[in-house]
XYZ file of C-alpha atoms in Angstrom:
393
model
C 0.000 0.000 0.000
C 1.727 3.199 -0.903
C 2.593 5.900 1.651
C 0.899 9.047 1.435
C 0.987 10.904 4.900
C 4.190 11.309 7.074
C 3.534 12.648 10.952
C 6.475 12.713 13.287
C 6.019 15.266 16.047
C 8.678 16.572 18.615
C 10.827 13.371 18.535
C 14.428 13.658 19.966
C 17.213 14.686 17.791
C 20.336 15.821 17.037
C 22.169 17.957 14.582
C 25.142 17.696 12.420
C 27.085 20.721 9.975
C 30.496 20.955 8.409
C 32.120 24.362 9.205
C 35.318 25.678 8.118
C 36.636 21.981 7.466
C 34.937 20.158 10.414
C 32.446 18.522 11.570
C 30.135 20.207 14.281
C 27.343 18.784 16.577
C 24.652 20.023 18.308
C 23.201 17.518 21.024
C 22.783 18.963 24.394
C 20.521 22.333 24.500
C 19.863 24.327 27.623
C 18.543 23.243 30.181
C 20.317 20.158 29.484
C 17.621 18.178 31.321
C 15.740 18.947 28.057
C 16.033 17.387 24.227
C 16.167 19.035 20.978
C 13.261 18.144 19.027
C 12.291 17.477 15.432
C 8.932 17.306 13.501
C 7.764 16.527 10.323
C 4.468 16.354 8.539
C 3.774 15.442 4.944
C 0.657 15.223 3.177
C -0.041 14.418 -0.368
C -3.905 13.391 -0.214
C -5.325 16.850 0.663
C -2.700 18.467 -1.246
C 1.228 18.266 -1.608
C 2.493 20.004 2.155
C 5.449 19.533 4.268
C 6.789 20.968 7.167
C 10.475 20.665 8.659
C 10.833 21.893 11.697
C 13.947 21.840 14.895
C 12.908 22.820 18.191
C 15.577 23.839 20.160
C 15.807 24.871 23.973
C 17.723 28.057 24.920
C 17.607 30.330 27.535
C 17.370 34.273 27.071
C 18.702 36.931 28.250
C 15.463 39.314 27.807
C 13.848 36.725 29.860
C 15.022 33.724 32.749
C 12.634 31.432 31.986
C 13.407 28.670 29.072
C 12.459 29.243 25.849
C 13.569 27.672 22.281
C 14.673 28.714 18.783
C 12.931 27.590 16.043
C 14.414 26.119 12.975
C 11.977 26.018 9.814
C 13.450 23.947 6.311
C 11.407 25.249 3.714
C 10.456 22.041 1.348
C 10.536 25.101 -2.045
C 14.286 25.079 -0.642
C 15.725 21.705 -0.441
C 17.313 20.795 -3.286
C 18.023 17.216 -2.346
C 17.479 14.341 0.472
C 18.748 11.542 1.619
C 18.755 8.859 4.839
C 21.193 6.440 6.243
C 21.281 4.274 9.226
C 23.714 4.532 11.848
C 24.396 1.573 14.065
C 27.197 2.816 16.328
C 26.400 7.093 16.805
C 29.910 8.950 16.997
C 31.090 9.886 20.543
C 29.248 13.397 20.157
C 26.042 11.831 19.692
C 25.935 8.962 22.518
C 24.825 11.664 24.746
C 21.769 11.847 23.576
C 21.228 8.533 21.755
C 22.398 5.171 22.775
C 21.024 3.040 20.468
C 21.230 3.028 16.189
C 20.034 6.385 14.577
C 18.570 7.029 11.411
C 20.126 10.003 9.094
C 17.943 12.540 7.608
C 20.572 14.056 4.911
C 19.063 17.621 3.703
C 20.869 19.420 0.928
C 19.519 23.699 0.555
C 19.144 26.008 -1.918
C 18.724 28.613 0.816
C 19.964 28.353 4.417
C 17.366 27.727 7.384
C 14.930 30.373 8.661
C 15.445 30.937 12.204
C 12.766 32.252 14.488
C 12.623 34.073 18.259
C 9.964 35.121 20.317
C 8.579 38.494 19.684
C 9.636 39.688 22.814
C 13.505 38.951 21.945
C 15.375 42.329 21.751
C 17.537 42.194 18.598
C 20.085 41.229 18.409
C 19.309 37.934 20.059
C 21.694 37.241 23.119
C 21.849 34.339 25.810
C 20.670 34.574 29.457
C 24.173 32.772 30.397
C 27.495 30.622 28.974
C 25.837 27.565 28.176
C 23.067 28.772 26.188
C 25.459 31.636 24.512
C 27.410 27.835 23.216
C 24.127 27.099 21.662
C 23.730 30.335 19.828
C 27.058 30.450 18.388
C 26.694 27.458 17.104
C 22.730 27.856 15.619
C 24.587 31.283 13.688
C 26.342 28.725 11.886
C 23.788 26.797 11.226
C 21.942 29.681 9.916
C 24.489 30.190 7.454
C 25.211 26.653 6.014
C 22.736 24.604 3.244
C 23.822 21.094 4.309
C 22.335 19.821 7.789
C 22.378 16.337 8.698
C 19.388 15.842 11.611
C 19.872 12.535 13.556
C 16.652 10.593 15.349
C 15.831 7.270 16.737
C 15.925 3.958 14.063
C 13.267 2.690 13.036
C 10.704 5.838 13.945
C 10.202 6.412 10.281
C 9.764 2.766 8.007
C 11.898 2.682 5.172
C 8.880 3.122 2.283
C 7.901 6.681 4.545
C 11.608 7.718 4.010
C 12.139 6.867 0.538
C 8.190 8.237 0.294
C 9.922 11.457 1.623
C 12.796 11.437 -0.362
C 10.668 10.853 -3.926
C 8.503 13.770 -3.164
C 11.301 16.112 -2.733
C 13.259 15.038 -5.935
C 10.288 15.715 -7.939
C 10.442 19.028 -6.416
C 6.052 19.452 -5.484
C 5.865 20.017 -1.513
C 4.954 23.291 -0.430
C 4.914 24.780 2.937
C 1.748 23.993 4.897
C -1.139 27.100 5.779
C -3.327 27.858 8.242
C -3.706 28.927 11.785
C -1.867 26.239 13.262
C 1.287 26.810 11.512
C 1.149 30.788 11.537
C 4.426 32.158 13.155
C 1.936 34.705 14.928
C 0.556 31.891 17.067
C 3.333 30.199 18.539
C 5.101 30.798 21.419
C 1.598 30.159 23.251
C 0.265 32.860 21.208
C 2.993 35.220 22.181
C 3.858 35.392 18.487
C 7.414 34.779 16.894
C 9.872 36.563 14.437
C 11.800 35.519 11.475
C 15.559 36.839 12.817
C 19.235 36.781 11.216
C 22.170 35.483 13.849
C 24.951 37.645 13.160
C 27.605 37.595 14.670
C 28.112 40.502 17.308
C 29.106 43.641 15.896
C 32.819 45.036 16.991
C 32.597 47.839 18.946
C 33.652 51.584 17.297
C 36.976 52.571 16.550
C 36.200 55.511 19.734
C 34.466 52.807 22.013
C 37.597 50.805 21.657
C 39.885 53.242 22.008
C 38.674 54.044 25.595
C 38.527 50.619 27.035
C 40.551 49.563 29.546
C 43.434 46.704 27.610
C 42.294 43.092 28.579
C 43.511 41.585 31.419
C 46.800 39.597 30.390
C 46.305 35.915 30.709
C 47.253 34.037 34.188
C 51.139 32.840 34.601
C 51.304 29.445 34.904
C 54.498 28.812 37.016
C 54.942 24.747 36.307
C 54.811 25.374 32.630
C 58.160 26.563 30.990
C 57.239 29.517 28.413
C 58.340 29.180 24.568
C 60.427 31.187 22.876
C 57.313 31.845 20.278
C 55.040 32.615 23.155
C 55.499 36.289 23.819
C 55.350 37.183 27.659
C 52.598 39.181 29.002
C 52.016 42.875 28.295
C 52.789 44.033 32.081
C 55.943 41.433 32.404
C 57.708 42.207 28.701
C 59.110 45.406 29.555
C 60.813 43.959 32.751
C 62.191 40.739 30.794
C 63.523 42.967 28.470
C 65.476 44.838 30.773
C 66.524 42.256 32.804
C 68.218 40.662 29.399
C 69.633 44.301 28.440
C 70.977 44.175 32.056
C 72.669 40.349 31.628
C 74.131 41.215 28.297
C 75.602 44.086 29.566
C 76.794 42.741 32.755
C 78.553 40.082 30.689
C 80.038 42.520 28.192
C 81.682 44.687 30.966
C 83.413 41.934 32.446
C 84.933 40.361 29.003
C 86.025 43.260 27.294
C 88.924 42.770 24.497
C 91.904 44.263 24.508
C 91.415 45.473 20.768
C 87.917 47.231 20.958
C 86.294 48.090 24.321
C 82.495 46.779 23.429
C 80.223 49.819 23.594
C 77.285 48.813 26.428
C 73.553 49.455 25.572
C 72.443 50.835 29.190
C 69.036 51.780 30.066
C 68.209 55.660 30.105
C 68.981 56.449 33.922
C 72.327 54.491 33.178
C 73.388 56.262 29.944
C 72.384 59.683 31.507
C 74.460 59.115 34.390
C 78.090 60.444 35.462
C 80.913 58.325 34.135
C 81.883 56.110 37.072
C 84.394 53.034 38.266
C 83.629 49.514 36.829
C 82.733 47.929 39.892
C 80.516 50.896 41.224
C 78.691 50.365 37.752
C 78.462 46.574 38.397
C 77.021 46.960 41.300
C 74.484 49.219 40.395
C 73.652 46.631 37.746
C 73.141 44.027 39.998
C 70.708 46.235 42.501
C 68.621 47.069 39.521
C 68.502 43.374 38.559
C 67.362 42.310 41.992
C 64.772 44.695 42.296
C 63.083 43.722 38.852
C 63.590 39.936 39.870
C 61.546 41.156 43.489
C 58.940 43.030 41.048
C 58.542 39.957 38.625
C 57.751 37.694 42.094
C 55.186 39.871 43.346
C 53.637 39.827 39.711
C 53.511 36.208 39.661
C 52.311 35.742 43.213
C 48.947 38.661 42.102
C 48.494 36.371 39.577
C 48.061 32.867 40.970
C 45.839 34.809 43.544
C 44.151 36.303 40.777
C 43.767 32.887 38.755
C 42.802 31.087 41.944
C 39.864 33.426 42.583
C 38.949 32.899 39.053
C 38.868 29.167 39.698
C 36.914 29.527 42.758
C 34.354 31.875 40.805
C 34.264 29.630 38.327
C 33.305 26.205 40.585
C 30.446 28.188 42.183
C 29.044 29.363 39.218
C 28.869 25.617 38.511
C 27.624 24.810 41.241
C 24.880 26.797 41.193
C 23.896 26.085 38.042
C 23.943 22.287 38.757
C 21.610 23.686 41.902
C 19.177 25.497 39.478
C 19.235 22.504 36.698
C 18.317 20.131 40.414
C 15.671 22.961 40.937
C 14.088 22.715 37.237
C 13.873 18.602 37.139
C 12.162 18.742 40.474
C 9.952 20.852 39.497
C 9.038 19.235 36.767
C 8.477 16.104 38.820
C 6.097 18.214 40.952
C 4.387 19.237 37.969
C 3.516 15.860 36.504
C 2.696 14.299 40.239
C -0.096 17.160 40.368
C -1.388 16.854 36.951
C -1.408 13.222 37.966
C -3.504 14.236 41.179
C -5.884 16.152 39.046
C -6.437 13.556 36.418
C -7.326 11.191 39.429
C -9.636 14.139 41.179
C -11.180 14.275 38.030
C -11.869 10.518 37.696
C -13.198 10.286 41.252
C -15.556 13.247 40.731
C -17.274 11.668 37.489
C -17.480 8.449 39.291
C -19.145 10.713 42.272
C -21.559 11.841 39.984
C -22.185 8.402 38.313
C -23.558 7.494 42.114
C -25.288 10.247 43.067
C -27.202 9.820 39.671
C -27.177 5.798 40.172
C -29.262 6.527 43.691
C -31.300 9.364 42.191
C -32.652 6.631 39.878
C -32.922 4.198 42.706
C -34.469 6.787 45.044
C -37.068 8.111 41.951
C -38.162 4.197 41.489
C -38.899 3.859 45.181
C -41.162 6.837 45.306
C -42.737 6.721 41.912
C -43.286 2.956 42.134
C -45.689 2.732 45.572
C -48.499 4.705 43.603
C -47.292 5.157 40.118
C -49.504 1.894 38.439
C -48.333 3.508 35.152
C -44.795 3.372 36.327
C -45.034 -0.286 37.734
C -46.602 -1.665 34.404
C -43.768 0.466 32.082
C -40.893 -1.353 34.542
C -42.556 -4.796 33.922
C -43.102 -4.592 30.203
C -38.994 -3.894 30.111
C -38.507 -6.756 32.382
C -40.443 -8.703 29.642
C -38.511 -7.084 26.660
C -35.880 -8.284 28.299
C -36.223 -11.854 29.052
C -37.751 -12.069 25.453
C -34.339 -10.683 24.272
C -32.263 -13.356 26.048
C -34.594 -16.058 25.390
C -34.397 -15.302 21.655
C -30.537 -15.200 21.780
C -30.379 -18.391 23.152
């Protein structure tokens, strides 16, 4: 019997791009207690519509609570498809599937629309670090025309996918209409917005210019710095100098008896008075000491700094491992009392189903003592009825 409808709503999935010469995944959205989710929907009785749609989970910034970013594949804009099964999912994908996948391959003519809430402020931005992941890597996706979208074997039957993949080579599926698939609608009516994820804009040449310089990156005593690794902007200077210093400390106690070598001193040194060798050497070595004393105290301000930075960093994990704790419990509370109130609900018909039950009883008791109308209607069923099972046997 050949396939005509397609209907696969908000199943799990997981996406796949090439950018820049690799491979990137997308498998985990935020809150990671959640699942990015893929529908589609095609019809070719009531007339020749599709829909392609990626759900996925994001938190932000104009607003705390969870939301999601919608990803719509126009069917007028894929060019070609094609499906594969995957019986051992690459490392990237095991955290969301553990079993065989199926591979929905979708070649574009134009990349993917994205939509946001209406509410979003433009341009879009994440509430925190884990959802800001998520919308770096959706701008790529926005910008690409091959996706590969990965879901459970066996959800779609192999005559549905080659079904699927017939009706876009001949090139006939347009978008579905109507009120349930108008942008204006979604977001529980909230509305959403077709939206372009740039990347962020660099600031002005006179914004710049007044910013403070970053903060250099921390020092990392056990590790031996490279030659090709230049030292930090606030330590350079000093290195230098201390070198200048040890080549000139060397030269001034080597020199030739042909040509004196001509020393390269620092501006306080070349300014000075000429003055005895070992007066000179001395100085030298004061100078040296004190930058070596400077250098210290730089290092030691910057494992204090890069320990703080640690410590900031494990709470913020923390507490986000304490809200994602917070969220799963509260969905657990949710479905226990929507759970309660589908069994209120049950025991309240069944209530009424009683009180009805003895109504009946209670209206036969009364009606039947003087009601000879009554009493011969209740006896002439009675006979219907044993005439019925008689007949049957």
């Amino acid at each position: 019997m050949p396939t005509s409808c397609v209907d696969l709503e908000q199943t799990t999935a997981a996406l796949e791009w090439q950018w820049e010469g690799s491979a990137r995944f997308l498998a985990v959205p935020d809150p990671s207690n959640t699942a990015i989710r893929f529908t589609i929907r095609l019809d070719t009785e009531t007339g020749n519509r599709a829909v392609f749609e990626v759900m996925v989970p994001i938190k932000f910034k104009d607003q705390g609570s969870a939301s999601a970013i919608y990803l719509r594949i126009s069917p007028l804009f894929i060019s070609s498809f094609d499906f594969s099964t995957q019986t051992n999912p690459s490392d990237a994908l095991k955290k969301t599937f553990n079993c065989s996948t199926t591979c929905l391959n979708f070649q574009l003519d134009k990349p993917i629309a994205v939509l946001v809430p209406k509410y979003v402020t433009e341009p879009v931005t994440a509430a925190r670090v884990r959802s800001g992941k998520i919308l770096d890597s959706l701008r790529e996706l926005s910008q690409v025309k091959a996706l590969r979208i990965y879901i459970r074997d066996a959800l779609l039957s192999l005559d549905q996918l080659v079904f699927i993949r017939d009706c876009i080579s001949q090139r006939k599926l347009e978008p579905f209409s109507g009120p349930d698939y108008d942008i204006s609608r979604m977001y529980s009516g909230g509305g959403a917005k077709a939206t372009a994820l740039a990347p962020p804009v660099p600031p002005s040449y006179e914004k710049a210019a007044s910013l403070a310089p970053p903060v250099p990156p921390p020092y990392e005593r056990k590790r031996s710095r490279q030659d090709s690794d230049p030292p930090p902007n606030n330590l350079s200077v000093i290195w230098n100098k201390l070198r200048k210093l040890e080549s000139m400390m060397a030269g001034a106690q080597e020199p030739t008896e042909i040509e004196k070598p001509q020393l390269e001193l620092p501006d306080q040194v070349e300014k000075a008075p000429p003055m005895h060798q070992a007066d000179l050497t001395e100085n030298l070595n004061a100078e040296n000491a004190q930058l070596r004393d400077q250098v210290m105290r730089l290092e030691n301000k910057m494992l204090a700094l890069q320990e703080k930075y640690e410590s900031l960093e494990k709470k913020h994990e923390r507490l986000e491992k304490e809200h994602e704790s917070l969220e799963r419990d509260m969905l657990v509370l949710q479905e226990t009392q929507n759970n309660a109130n589908e069994q209120e609900d049950t025991t309240i018909i069944a209530m009424q189903d009683d009180i009805k039950a003895l109504g009946d009883r209670t209206d036969y008791i009364e009606r039947g003592k003087d009601d000879e109308d009554f009493a011969k209607k209740i006896k002439e069923d009675i006979f219907h009825e044993l005439a019925a099972r008689v007949a049957c046997g």
